[in-house]
One Martini backbone bead per residue (centre of mass of N, CA, C, O) as a GRO file, in nm:
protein
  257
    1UNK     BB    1  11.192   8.216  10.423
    2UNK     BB    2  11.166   7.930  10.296
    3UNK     BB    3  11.162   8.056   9.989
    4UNK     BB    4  11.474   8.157  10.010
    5UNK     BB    5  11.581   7.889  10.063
    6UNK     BB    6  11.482   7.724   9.840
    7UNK     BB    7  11.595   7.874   9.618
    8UNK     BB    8  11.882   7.812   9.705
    9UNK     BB    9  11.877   7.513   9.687
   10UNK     BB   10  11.836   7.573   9.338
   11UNK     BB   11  12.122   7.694   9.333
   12UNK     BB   12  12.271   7.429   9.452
   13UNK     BB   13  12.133   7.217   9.296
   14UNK     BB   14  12.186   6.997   9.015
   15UNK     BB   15  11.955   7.005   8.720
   16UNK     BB   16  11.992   6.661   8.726
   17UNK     BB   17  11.873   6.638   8.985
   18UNK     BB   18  11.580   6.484   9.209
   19UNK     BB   19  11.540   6.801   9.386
   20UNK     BB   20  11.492   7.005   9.187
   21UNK     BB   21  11.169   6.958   9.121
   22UNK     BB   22  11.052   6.949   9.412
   23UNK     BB   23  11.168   7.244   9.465
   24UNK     BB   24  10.991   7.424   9.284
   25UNK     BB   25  10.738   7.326   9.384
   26UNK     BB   26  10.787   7.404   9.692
   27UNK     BB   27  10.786   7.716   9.603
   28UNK     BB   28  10.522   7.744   9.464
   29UNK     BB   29  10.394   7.671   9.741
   30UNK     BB   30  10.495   7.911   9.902
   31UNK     BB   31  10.350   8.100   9.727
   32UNK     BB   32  10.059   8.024   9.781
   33UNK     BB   33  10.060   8.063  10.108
   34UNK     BB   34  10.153   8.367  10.090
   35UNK     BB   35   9.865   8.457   9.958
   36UNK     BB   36   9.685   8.377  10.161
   37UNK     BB   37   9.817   8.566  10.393
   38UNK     BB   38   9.751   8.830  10.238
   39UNK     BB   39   9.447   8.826  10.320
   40UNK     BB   40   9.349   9.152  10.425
   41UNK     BB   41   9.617   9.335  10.435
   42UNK     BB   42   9.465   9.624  10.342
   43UNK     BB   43   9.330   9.715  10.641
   44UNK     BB   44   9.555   9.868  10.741
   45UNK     BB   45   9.607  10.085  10.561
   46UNK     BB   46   9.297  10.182  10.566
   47UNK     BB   47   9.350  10.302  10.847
   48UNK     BB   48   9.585  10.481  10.818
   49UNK     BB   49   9.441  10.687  10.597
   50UNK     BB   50   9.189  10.750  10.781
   51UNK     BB   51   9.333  10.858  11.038
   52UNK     BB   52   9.466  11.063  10.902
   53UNK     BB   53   9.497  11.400  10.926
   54UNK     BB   54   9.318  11.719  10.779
   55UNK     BB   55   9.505  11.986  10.666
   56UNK     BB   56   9.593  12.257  10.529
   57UNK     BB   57   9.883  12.200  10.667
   58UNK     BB   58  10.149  12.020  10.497
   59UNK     BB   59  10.372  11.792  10.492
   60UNK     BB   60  10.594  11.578  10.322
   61UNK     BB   61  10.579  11.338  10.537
   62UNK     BB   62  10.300  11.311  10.528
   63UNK     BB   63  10.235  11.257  10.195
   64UNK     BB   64  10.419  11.011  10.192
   65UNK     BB   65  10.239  10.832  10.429
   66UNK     BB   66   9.982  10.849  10.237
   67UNK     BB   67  10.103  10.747   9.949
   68UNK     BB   68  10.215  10.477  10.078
   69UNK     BB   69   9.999  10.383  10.184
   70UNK     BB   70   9.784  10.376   9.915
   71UNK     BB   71   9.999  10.171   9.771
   72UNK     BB   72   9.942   9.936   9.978
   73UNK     BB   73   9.645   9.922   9.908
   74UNK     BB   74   9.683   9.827   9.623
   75UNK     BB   75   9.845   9.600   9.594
   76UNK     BB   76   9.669   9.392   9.819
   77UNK     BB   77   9.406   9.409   9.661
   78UNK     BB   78   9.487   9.319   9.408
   79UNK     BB   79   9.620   9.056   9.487
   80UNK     BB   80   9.355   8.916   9.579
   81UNK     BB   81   9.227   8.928   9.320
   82UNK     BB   82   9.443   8.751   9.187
   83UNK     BB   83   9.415   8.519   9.320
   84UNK     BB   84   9.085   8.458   9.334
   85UNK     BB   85   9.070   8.443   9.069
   86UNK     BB   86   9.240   8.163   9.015
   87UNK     BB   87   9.066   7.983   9.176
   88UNK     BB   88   8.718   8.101   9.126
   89UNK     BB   89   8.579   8.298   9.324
   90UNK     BB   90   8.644   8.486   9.069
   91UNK     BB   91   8.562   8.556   8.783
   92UNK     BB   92   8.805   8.434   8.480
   93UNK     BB   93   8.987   8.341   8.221
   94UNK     BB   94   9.182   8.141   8.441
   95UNK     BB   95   8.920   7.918   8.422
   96UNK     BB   96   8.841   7.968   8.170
   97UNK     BB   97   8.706   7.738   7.894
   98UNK     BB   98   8.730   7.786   7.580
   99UNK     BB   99   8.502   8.014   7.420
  100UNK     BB  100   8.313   8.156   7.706
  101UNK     BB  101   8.574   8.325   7.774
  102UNK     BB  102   8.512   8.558   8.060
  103UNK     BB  103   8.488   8.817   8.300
  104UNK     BB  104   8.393   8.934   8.530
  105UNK     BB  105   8.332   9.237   8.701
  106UNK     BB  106   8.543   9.288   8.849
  107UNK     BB  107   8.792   9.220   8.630
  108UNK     BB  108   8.674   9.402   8.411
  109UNK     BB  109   8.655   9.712   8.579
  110UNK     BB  110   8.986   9.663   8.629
  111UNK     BB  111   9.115   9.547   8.326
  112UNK     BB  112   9.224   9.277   8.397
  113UNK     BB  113   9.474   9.064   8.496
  114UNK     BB  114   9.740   9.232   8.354
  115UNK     BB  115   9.659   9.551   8.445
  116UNK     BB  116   9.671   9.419   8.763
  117UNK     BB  117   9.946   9.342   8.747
  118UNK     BB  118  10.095   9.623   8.652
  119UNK     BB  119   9.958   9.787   8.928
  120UNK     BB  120  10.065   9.603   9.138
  121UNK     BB  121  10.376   9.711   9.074
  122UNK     BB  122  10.345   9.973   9.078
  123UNK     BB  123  10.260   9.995   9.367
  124UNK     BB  124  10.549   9.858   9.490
  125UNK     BB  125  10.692  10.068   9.371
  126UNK     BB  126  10.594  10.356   9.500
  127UNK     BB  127  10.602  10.305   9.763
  128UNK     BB  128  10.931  10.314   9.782
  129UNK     BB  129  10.942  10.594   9.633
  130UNK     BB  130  10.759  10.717   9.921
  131UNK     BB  131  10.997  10.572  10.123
  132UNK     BB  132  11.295  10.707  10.093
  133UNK     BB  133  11.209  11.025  10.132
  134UNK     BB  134  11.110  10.970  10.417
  135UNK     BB  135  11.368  10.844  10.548
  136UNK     BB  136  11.570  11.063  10.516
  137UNK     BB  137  11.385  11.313  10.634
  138UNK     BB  138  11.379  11.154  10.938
  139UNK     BB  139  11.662  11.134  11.000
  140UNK     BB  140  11.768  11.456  10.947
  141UNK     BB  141  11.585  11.502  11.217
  142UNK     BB  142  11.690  11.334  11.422
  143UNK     BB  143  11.977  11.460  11.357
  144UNK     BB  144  11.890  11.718  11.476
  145UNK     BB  145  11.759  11.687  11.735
  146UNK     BB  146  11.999  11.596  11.885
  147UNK     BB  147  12.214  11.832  11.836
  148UNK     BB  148  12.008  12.044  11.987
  149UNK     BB  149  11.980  11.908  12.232
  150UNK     BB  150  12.318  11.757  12.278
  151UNK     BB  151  12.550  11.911  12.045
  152UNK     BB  152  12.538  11.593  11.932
  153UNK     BB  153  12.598  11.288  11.787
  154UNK     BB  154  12.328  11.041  11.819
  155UNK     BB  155  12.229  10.714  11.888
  156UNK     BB  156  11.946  10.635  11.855
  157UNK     BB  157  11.638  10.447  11.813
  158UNK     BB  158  11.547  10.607  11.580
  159UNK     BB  159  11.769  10.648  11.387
  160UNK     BB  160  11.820  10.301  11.359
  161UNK     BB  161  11.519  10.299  11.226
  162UNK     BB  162  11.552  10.448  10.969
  163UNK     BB  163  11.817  10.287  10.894
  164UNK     BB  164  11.716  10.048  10.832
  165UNK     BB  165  11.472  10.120  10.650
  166UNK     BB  166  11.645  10.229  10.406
  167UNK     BB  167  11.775   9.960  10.364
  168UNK     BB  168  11.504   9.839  10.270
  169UNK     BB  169  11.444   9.979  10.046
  170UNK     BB  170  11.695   9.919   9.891
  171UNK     BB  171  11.623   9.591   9.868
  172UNK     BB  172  11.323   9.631   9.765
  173UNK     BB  173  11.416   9.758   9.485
  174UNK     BB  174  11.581   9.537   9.374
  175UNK     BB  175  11.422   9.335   9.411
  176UNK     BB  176  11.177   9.427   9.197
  177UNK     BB  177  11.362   9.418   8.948
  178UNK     BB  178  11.409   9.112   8.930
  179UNK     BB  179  11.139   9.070   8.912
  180UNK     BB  180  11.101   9.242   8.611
  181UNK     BB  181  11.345   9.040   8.473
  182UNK     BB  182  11.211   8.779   8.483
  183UNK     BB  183  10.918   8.841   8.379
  184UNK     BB  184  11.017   8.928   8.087
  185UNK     BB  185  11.205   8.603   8.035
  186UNK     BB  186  10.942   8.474   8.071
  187UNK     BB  187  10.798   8.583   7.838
  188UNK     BB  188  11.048   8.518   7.601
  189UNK     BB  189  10.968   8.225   7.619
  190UNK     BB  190  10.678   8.188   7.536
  191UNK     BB  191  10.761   8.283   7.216
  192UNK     BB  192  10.933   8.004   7.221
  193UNK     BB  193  10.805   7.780   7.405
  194UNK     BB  194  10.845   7.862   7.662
  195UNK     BB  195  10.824   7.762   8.070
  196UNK     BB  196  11.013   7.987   8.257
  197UNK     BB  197  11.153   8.055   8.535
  198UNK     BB  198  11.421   8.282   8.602
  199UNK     BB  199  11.666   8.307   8.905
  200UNK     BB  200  11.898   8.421   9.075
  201UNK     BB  201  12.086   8.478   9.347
  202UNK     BB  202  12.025   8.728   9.461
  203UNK     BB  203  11.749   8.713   9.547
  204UNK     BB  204  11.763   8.521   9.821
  205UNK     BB  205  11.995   8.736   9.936
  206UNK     BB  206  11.792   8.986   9.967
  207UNK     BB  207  11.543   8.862  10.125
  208UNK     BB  208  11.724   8.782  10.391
  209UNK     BB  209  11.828   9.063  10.434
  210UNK     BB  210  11.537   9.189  10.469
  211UNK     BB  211  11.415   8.992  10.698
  212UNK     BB  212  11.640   9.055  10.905
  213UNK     BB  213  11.565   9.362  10.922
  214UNK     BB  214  11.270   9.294  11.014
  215UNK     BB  215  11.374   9.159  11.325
  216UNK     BB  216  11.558   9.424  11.378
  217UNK     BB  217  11.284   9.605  11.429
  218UNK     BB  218  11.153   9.423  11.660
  219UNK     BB  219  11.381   9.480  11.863
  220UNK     BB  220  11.362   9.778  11.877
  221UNK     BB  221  11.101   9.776  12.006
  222UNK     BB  222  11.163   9.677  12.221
  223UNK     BB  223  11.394   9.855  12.357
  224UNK     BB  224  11.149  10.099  12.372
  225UNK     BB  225  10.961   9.910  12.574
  226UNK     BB  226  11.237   9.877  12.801
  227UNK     BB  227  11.248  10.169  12.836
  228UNK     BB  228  11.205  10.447  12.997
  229UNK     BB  229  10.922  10.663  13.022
  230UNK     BB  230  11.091  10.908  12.926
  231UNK     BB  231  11.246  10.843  12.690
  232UNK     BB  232  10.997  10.710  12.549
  233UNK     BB  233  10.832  10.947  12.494
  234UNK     BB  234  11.097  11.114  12.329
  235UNK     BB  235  11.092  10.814  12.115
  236UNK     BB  236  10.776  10.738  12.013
  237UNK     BB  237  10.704  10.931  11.781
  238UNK     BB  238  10.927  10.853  11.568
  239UNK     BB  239  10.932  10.589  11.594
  240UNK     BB  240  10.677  10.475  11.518
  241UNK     BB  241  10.644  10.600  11.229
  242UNK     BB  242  10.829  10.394  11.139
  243UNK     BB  243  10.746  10.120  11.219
  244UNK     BB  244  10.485  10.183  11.041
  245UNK     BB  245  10.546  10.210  10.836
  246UNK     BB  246  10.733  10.021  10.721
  247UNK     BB  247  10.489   9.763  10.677
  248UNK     BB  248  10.468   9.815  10.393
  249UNK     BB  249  10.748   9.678  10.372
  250UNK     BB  250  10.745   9.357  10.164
  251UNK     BB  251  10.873   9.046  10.043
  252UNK     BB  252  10.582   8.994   9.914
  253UNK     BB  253  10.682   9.144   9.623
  254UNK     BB  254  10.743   8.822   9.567
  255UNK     BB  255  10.657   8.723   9.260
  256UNK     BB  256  10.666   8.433   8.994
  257UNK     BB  257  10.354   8.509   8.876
   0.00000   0.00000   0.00000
């Protein structure tokens, strides 16, 4: 959240101003502490897909949250390692200086930190193209099981809770765009000797709506553990489900670098 206030902050003070250059540091410092909080983000993910059970006949919708947590667990593996591989502890070309620099075994076999920041980004994309139709698919369950239950159709909490990760899935694919089109422009900056990141205002006004709804989830959660015991089993496969999914989707895929 500090991040995208400050993002606010820097399309709001005039570049001009001596509070610019300080903000942008103050952004890119908020950028690596972020960077070492992720670090074993991979854990969970790597236990839902252990977890997951492996039957004859799957629907679409445990596919897609395989192949959800499967792409979440590529992102953050990635991610570790090129944070690990810039500061040292890793070795790669990022620190190596002069003639003899090469990558270690692990950046080389992985196909070297370029190849590594395509695939997790590629992963980034990926879990939520695998988490929108999952989301949809959820929801018209969730509204047809309300409908056949009591003849009309009711606002439960497991329904709020896919309708709100929808929302978020597409928050995080604009969100990713941009991403993707900073990064376009600050390569073709380098091309012509000039080295500077430029994002848009829309960027931290949609990761601000993003992080919003993830408190609304949390709140969800709340509700759902405050229900009497026979609603809350009622609604706690459902609404479960979407809440450990959920989970996937992360403001963290804004990366500025």
């Amino acid at each position: 959240f500090a991040q995208y206030v400050t993002l606010l902050l820097i399309h709001v003070v005039p570049h001009s101003g001596a509070w610019h250059t300080p903000l942008h540091r103050l952004a890119a410092a908020l950028s690596e502490c972020r960077k070492v909080w992720r670090l074993g983000r991979w854990w969970s993910p790597l236990r839902r897909v252990c977890r997951m059970p492996s039957h004859d006949h799957v629907s679409a919708t445990q596919v897609l949250e395989r192949l959800a947590n499967f792409f979440c667990l590529q992102y953050f593996a990635l991610d570790n390692v090129i944070f690990l591989a810039g500061t040292g502890i890793i070795r790669s070309k990022m620190q190596d200086f002069g003639r003899g620099r090469r990558n270690g075994w692990l950046v080389r076999h992985l196909g070297g930190i370029s190849q590594m920041k395509r695939s997790r980004n590629f992963g980034s994309l990926a879990r939520i193209l695998c988490m929108l139709p999952f989301e949809i698919m959820m929801l018209l369950r969730c509204c047809y099981s309300q409908r056949h239950a009591s003849g009309e159709f009711g606002w439960s909490t497991a329904t709020a809770a896919h309708t709100v990760e929808l929302v978020r899935s597409l928050l995080h694919l604009a969100i990713l765009r941009l991403k993707i089109l900073s990064n376009v422009a600050a390569s073709a900056a380098l091309k012509d000797g000039h080295d500077a990141h430029h994002t848009t205002l829309a960027l931290p006004l949609l990761g601000v709506a993003a992080l919003l709804l993830g408190y609304l989830r949390k709140l969800q959660q709340q509700v759902l553990h405050a229900q009497p015991p026979e609603k809350q089993r009622k609604e706690s496969d459902e609404t479960h489900r979407v809440l450990s999914s959920a989970s996937l989707l992360s403001v963290d895929s804004l990366n500025m670098h």
